[in-house]
Coordinates of N, CA and C in Angstrom, one line a residue:
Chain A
X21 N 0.8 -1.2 0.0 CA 0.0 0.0 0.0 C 0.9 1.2 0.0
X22 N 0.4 2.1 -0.6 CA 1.5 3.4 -0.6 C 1.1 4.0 0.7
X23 N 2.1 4.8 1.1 CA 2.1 5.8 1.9 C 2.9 7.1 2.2
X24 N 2.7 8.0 2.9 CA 3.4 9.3 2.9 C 4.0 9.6 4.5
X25 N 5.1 10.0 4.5 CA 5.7 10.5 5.9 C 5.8 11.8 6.2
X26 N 5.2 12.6 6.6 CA 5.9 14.0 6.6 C 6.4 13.9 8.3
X27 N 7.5 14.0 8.8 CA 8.1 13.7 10.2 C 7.8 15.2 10.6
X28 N 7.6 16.3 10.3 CA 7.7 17.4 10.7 C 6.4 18.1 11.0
X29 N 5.6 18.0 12.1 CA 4.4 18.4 12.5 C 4.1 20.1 12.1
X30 N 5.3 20.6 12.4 CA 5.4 22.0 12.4 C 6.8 22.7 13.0
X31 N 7.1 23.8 11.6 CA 7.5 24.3 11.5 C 7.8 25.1 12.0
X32 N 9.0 25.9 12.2 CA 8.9 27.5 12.3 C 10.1 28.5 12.2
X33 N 10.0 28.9 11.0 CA 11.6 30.0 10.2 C 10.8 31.3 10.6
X34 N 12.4 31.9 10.7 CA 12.0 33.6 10.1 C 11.9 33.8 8.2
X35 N 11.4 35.0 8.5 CA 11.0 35.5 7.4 C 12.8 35.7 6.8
X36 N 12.7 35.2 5.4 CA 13.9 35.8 4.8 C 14.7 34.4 5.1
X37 N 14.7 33.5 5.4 CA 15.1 31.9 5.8 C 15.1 30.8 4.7
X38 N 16.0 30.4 4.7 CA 15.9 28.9 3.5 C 14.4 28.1 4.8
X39 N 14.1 27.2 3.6 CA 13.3 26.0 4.1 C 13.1 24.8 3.6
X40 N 13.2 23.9 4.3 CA 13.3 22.5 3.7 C 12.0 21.6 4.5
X41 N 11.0 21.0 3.8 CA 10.2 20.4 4.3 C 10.1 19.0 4.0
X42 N 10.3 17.8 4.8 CA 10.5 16.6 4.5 C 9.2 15.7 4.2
X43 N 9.7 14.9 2.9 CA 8.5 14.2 2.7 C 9.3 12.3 2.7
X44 N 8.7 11.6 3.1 CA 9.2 10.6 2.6 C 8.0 9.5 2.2
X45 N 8.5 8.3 1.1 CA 6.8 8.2 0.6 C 7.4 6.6 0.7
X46 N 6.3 5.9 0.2 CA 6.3 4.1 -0.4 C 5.2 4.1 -1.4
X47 N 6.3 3.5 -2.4 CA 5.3 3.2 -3.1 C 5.8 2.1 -4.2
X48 N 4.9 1.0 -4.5 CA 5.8 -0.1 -5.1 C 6.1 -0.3 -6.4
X49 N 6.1 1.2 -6.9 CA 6.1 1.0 -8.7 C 6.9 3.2 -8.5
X50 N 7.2 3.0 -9.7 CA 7.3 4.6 -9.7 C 6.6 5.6 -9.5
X51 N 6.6 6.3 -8.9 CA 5.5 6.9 -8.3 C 5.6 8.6 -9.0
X52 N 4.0 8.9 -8.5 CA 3.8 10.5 -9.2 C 3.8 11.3 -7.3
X53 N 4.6 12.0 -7.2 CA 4.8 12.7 -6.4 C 4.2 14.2 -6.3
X54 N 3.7 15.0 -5.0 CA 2.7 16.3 -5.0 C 3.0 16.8 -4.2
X55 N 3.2 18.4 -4.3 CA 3.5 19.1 -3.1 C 1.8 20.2 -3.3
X56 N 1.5 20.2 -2.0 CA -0.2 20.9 -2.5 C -0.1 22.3 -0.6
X57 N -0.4 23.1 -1.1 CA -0.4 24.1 0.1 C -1.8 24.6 0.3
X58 N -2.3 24.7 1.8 CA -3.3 25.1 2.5 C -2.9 26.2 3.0
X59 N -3.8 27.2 2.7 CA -3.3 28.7 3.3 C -4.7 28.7 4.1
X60 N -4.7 29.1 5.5 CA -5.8 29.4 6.2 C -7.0 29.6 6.0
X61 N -8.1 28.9 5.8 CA -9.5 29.2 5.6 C -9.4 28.5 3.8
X62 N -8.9 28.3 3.3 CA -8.7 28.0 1.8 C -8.3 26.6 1.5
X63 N -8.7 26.6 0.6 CA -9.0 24.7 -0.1 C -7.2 24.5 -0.8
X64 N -6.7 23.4 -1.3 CA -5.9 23.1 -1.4 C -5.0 23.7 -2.7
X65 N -4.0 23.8 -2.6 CA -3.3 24.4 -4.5 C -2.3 23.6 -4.6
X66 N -2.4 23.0 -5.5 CA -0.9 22.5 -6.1 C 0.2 23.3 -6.3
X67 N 1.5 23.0 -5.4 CA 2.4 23.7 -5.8 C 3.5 23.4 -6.6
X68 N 3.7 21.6 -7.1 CA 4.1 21.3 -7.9 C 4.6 19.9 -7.8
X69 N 4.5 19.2 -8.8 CA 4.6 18.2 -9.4 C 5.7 17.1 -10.1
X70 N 6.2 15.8 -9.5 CA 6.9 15.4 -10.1 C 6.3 13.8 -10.9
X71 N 6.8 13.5 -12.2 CA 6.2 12.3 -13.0 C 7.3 11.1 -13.5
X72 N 8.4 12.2 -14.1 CA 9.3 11.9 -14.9 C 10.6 12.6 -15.0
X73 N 11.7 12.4 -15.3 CA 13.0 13.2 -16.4 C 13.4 13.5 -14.9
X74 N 13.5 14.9 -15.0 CA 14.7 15.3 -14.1 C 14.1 16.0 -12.8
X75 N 14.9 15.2 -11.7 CA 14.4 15.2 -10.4 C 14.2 16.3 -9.7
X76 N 14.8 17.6 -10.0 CA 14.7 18.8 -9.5 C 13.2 19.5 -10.1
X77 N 12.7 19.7 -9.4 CA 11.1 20.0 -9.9 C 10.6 21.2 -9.8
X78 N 10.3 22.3 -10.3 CA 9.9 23.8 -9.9 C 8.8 23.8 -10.2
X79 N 8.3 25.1 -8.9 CA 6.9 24.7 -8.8 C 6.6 26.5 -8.8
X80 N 5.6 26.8 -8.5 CA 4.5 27.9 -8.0 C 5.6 28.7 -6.9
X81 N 5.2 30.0 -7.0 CA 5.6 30.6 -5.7 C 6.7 30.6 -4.9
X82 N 8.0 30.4 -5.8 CA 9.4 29.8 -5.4 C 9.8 28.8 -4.9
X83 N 8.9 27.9 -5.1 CA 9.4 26.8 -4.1 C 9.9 25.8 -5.3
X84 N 10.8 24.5 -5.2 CA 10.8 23.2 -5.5 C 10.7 22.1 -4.6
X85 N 11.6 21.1 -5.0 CA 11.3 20.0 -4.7 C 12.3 19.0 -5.1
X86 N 13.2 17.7 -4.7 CA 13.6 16.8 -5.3 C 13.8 16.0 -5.3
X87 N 13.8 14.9 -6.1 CA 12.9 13.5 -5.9 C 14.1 12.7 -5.5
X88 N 14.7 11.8 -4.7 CA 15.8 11.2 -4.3 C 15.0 9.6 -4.4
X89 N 15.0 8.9 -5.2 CA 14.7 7.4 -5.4 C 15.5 7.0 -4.1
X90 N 16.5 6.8 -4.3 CA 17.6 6.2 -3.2 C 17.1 6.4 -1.8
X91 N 16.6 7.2 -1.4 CA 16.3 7.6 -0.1 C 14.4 7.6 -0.1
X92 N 13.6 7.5 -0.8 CA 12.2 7.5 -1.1 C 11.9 9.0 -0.6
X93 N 12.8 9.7 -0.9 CA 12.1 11.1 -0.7 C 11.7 12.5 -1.7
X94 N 11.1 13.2 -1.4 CA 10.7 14.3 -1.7 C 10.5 15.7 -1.2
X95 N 11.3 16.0 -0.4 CA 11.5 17.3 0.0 C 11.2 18.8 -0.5
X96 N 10.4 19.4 -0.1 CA 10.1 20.9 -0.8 C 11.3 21.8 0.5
X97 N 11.4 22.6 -0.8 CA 12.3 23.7 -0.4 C 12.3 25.3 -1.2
X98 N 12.7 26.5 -0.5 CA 12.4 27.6 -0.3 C 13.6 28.0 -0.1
X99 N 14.5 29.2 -1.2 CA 15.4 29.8 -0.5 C 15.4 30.5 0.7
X100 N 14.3 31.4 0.4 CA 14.0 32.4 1.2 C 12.4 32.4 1.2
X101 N 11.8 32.2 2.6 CA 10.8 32.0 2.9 C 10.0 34.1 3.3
X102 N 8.4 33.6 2.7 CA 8.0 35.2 2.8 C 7.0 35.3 3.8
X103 N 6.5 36.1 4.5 CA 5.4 35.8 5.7 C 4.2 35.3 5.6
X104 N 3.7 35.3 3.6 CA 2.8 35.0 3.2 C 2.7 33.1 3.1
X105 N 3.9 32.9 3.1 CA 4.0 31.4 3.1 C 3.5 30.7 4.3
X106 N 3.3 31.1 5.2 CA 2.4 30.5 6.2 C 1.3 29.9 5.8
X107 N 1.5 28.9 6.0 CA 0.2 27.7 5.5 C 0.6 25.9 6.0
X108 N -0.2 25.1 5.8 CA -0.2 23.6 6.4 C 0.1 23.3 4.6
X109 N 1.4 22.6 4.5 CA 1.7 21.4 3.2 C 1.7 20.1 3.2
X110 N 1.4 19.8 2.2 CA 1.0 18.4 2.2 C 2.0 17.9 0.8
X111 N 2.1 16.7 1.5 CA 2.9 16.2 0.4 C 2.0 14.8 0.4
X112 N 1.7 14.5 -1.4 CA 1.2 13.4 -1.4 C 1.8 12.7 -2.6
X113 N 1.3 10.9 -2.9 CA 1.7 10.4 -3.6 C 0.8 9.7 -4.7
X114 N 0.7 9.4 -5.6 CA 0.1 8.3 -6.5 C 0.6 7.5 -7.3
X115 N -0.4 7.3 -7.7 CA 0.3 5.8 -8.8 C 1.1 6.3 -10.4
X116 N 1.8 5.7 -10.6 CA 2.1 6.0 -12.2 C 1.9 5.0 -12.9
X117 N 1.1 4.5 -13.4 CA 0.7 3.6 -14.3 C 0.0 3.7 -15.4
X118 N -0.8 5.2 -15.7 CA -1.4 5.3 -16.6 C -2.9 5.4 -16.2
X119 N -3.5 6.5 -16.7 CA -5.0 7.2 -16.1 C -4.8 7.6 -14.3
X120 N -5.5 7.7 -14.1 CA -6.0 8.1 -12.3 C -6.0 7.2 -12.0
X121 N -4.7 7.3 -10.4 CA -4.7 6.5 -9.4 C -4.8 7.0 -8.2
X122 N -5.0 6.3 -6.9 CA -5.3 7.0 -6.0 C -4.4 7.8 -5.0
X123 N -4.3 9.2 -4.9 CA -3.9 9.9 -4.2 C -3.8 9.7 -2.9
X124 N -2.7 9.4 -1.8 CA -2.5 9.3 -0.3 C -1.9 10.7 -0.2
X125 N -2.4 11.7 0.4 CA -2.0 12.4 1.8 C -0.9 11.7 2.7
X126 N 0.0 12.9 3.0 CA 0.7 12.9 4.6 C -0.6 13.9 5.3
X127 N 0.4 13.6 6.5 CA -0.3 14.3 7.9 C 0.3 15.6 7.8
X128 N 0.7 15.9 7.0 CA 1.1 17.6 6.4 C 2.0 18.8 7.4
X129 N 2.2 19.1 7.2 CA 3.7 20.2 7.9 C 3.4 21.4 8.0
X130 N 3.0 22.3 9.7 CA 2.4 23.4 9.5 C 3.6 24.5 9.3
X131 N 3.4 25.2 8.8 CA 4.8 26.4 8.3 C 4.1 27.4 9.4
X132 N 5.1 27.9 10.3 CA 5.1 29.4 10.8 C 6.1 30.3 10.5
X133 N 5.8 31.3 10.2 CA 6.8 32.4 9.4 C 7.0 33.3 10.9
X134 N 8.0 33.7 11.4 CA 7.9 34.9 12.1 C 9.2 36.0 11.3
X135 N 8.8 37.5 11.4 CA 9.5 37.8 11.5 C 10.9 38.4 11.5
Chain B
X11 N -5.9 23.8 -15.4 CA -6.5 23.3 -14.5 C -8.0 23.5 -14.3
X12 N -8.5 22.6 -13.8 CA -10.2 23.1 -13.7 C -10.2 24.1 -12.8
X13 N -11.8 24.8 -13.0 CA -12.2 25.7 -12.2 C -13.6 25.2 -11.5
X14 N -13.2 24.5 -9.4 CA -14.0 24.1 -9.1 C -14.9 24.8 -7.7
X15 N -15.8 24.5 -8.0 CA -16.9 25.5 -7.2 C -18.0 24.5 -6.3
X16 N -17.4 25.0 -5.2 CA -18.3 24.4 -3.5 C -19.1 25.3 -3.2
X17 N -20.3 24.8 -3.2 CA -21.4 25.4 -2.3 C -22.1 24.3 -1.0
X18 N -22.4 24.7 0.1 CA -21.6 26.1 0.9 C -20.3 25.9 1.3
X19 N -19.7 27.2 1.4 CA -18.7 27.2 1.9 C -18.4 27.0 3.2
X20 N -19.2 27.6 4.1 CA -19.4 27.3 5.5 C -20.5 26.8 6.1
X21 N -21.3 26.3 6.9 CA -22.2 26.3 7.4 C -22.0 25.2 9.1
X22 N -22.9 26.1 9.9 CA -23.1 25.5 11.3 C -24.4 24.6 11.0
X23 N -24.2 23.5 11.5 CA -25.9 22.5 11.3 C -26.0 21.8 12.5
X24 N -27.2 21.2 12.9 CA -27.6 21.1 14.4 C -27.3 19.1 14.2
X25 N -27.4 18.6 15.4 CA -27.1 17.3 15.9 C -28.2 16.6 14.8
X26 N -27.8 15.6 14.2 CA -29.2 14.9 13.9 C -29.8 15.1 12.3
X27 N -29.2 16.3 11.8 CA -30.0 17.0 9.9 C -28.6 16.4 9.2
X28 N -29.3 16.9 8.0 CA -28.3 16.5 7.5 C -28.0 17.6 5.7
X29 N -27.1 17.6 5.4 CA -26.5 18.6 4.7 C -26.0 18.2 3.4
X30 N -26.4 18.6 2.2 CA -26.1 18.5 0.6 C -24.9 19.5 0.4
X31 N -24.1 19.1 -0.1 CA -22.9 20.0 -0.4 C -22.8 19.8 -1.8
X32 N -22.5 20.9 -2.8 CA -22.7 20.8 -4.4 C -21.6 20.8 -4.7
X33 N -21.0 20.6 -5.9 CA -19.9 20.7 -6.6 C -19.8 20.9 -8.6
X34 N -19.1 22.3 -8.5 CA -19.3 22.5 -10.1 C -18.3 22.6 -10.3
X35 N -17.3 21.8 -11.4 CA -16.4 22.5 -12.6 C -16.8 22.6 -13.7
X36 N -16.2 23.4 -14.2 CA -16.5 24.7 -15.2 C -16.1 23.9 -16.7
X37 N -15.7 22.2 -16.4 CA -15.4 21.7 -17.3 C -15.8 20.0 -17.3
X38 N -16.3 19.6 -18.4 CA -16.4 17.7 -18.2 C -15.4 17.2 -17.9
X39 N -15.6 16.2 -16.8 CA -14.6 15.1 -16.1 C -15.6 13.9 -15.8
X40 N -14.7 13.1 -15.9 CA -14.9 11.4 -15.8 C -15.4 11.5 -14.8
X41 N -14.3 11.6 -13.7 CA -14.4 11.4 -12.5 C -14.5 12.4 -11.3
X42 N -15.0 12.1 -10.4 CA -14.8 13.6 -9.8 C -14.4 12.7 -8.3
X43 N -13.8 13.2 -7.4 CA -13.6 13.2 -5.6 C -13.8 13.4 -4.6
X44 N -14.5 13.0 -3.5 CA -14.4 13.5 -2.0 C -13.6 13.1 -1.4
X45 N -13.4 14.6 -0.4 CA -12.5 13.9 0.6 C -13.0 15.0 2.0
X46 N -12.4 13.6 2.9 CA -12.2 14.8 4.1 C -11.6 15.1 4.8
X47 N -11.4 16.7 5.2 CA -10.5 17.1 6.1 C -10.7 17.2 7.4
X48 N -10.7 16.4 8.9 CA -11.1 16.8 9.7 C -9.7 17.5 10.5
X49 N -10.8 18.3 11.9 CA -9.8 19.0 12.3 C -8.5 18.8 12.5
X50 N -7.0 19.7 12.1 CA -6.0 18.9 12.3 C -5.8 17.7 11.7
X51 N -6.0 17.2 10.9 CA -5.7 15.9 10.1 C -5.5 16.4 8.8
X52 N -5.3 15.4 8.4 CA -5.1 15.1 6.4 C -6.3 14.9 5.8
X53 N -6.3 14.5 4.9 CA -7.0 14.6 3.6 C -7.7 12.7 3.8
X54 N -8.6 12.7 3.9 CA -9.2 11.1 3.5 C -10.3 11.2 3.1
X55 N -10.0 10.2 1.2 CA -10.6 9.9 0.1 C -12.4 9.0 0.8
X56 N -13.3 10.4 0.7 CA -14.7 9.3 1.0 C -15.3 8.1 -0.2
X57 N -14.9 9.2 -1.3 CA -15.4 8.0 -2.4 C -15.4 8.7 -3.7
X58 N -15.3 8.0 -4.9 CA -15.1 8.4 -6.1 C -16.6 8.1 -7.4
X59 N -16.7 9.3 -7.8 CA -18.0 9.7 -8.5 C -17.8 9.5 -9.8
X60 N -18.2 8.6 -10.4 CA -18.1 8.6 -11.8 C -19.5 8.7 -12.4
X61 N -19.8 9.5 -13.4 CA -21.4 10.1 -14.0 C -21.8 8.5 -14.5
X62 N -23.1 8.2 -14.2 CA -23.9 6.6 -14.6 C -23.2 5.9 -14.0
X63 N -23.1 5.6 -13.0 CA -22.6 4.9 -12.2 C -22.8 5.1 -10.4
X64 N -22.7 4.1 -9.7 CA -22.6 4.2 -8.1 C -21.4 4.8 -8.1
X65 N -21.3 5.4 -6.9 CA -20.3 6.0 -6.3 C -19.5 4.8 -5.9
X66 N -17.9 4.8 -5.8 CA -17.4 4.1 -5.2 C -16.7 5.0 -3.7
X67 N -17.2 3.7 -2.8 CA -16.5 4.2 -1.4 C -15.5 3.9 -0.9
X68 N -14.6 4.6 0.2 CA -13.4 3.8 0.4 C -13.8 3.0 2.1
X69 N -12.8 2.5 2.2 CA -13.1 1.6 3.3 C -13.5 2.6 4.7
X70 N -14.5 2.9 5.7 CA -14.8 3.4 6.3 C -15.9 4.3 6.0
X71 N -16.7 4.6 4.9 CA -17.3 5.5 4.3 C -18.1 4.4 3.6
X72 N -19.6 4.9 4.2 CA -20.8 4.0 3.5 C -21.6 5.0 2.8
X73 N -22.4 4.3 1.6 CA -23.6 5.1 1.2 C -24.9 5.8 1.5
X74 N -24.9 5.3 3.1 CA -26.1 5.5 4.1 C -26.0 6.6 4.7
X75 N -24.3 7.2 4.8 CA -24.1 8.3 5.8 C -23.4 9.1 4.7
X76 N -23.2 8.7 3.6 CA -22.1 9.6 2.9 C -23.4 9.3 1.3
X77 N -24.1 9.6 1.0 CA -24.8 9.5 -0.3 C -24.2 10.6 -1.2
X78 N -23.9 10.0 -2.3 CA -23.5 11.1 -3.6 C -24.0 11.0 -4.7
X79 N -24.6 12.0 -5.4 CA -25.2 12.0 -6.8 C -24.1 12.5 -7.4
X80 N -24.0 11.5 -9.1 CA -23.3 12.6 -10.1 C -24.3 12.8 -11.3
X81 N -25.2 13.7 -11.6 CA -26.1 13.6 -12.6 C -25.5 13.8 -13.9
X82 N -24.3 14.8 -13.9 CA -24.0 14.3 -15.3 C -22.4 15.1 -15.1
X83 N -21.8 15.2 -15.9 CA -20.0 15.3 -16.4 C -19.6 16.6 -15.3
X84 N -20.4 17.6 -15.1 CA -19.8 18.5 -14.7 C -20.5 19.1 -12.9
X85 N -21.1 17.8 -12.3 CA -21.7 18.5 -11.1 C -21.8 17.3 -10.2
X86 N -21.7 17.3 -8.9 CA -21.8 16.6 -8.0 C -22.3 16.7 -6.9
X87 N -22.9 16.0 -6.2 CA -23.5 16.5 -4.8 C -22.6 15.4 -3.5
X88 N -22.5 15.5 -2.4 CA -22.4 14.7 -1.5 C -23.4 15.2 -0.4
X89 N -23.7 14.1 0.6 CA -24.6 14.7 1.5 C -24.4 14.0 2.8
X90 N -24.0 14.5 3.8 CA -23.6 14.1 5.0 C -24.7 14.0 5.6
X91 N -25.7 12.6 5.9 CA -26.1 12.5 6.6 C -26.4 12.2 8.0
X92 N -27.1 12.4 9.1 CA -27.2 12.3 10.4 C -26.1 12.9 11.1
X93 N -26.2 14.1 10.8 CA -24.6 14.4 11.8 C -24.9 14.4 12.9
X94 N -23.0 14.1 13.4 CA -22.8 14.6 14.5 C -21.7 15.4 15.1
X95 N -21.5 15.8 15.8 CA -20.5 16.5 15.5 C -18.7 16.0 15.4
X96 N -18.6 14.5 15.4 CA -17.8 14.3 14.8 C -17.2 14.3 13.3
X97 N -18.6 14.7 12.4 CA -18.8 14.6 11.1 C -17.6 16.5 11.3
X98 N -18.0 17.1 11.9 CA -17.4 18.3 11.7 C -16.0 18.2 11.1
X99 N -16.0 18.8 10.1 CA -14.8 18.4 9.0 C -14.8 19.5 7.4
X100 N -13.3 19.5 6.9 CA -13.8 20.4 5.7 C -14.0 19.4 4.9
X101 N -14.7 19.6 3.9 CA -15.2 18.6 2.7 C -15.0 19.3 1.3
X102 N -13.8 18.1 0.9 CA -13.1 19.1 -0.2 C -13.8 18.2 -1.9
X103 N -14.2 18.6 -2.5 CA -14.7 18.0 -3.9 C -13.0 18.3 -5.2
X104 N -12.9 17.4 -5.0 CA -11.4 17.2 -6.6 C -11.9 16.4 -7.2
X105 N -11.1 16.8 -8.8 CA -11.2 16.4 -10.1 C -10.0 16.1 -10.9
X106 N -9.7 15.2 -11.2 CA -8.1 14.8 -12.0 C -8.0 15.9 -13.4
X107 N -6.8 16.1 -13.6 CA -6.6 17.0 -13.9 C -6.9 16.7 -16.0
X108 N -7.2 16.9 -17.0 CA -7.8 16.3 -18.6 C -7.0 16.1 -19.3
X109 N -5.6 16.8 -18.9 CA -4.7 15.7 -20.0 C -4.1 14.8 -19.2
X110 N -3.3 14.5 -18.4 CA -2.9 13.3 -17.8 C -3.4 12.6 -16.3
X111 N -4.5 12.7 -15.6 CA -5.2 12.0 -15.2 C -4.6 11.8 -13.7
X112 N -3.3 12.4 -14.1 CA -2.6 11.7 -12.6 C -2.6 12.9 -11.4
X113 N -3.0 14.3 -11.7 CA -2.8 15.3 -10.7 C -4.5 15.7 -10.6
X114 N -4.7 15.7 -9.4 CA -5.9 15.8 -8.8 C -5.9 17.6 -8.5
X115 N -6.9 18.3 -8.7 CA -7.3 19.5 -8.3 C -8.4 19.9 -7.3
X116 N -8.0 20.8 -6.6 CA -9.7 20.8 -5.3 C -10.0 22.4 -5.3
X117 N -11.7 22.0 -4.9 CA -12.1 23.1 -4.9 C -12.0 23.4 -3.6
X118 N -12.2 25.0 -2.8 CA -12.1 25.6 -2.0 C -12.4 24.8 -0.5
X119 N -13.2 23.7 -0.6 CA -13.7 23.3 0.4 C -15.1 23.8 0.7
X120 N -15.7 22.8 2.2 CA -16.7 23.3 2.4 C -16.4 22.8 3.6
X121 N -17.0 24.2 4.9 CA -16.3 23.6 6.1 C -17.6 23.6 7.2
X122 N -17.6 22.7 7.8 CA -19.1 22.1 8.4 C -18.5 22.0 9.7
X123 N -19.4 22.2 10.7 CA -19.4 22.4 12.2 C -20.9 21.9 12.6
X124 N -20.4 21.0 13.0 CA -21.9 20.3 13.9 C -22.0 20.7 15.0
X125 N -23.0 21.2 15.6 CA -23.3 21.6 17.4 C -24.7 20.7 17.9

């Protein structure tokens, strides 16, 4: 069964701070990887996506991502983090096999910006 | 990306009624998604809508307490029956994304509070 790890409940950088948010996943085939942000009171956004080719993945709103087979991870990262980035991220996973497979959720990583 | 639309977005409902939550994208899909978010948790898949067809549910989620109509390509309903206030949760409606199937999109949410 696939699954998602995010070890990091919650966050908390200053404003102006690199950021690194841990994902680690299972899944028994190659998998489609998701980074998706909850901003307060607001439904989910994709912030970017990996499927294929090359593991460094750019997404929305400065952030990436990169995909480490060897290690089953996927990490999003931020050079410099802005006060607006406060929000709960979710990293999730699916199937790659062709059409829609089913999407798992982590327990997601709250970001606090201070300052 | 589709453009998807929850009604309501909020609402307080009493012990016992029970609540229709609509769902429109602005574009035909196969398939469409619930899920839910309860307080502080993740994201868990209630069941997947395909138009002429039963809903499929996932393991913990029945058709008695969770009923969904899909009447045709572009609209869906779910309806939380008998609440209680453990039902209190946001309820997000997603739709895979039309060229490749594999990135799921969500609408705003819809966030319910049982008293």
């Amino acid at each position: 069964a696939q699954s998602v790890t995010q070890p990091d409940i919650h966050i908390t950088v200053s404003e102006g701070a690199s950021l690194e948010l841990r994902c680690n996943y299972s899944y028994g085939a190659t998998p489609y990887l998701f980074w998706y942000v909850q901003s307060p009171g607001q439904g989910l956004q994709l912030l970017l996506k990996y499927f294929s080719g090359d593991t460094l993945v750019q997404g929305i709103k400065g952030f990436e991502a990169e995909f480490k087979r060897s290690q089953s991870s996927f990490n999003l990262r931020k050079p410099s983090v802005h006060w607006s980035d406060a929000a709960e991220y979710f990293c999730a996973v699916g199937g790659a096999t062709g059409g829609y497979q089913k999407v798992t959720f982590g327990t997601g990583t709250k970001l606090q910006v201070i300052p | 990306s589709a453009v998807i639309s929850q009604k309501p977005s909020r609402d307080i409902c009493q012990r016992g009624t029970s609540l229709t939550i609509q769902c429109q994208v602005d574009s035909q899909v196969t398939m469409m998604f619930w899920y839910r978010q309860q307080p502080g948790q993740s994201l868990t898949l209630i069941a997947t809508a395909n138009q002429g067809s039963e809903a499929t549910y996932e393991s913990g989620f029945v058709i008695d307490k969770f009923p969904i109509s899909r009447p045709n390509l572009t609209f869906s309903t779910l309806t939380v029956s008998n609440m209680s206030p453990e039902d209190s949760s946001i309820y997000l409606c997603s739709v895979p994304d039309r060229t490749s199937g594999n990135t799921i999109y969500f609408g705003e949410g819809s966030w319910l509070t049982v008293v």
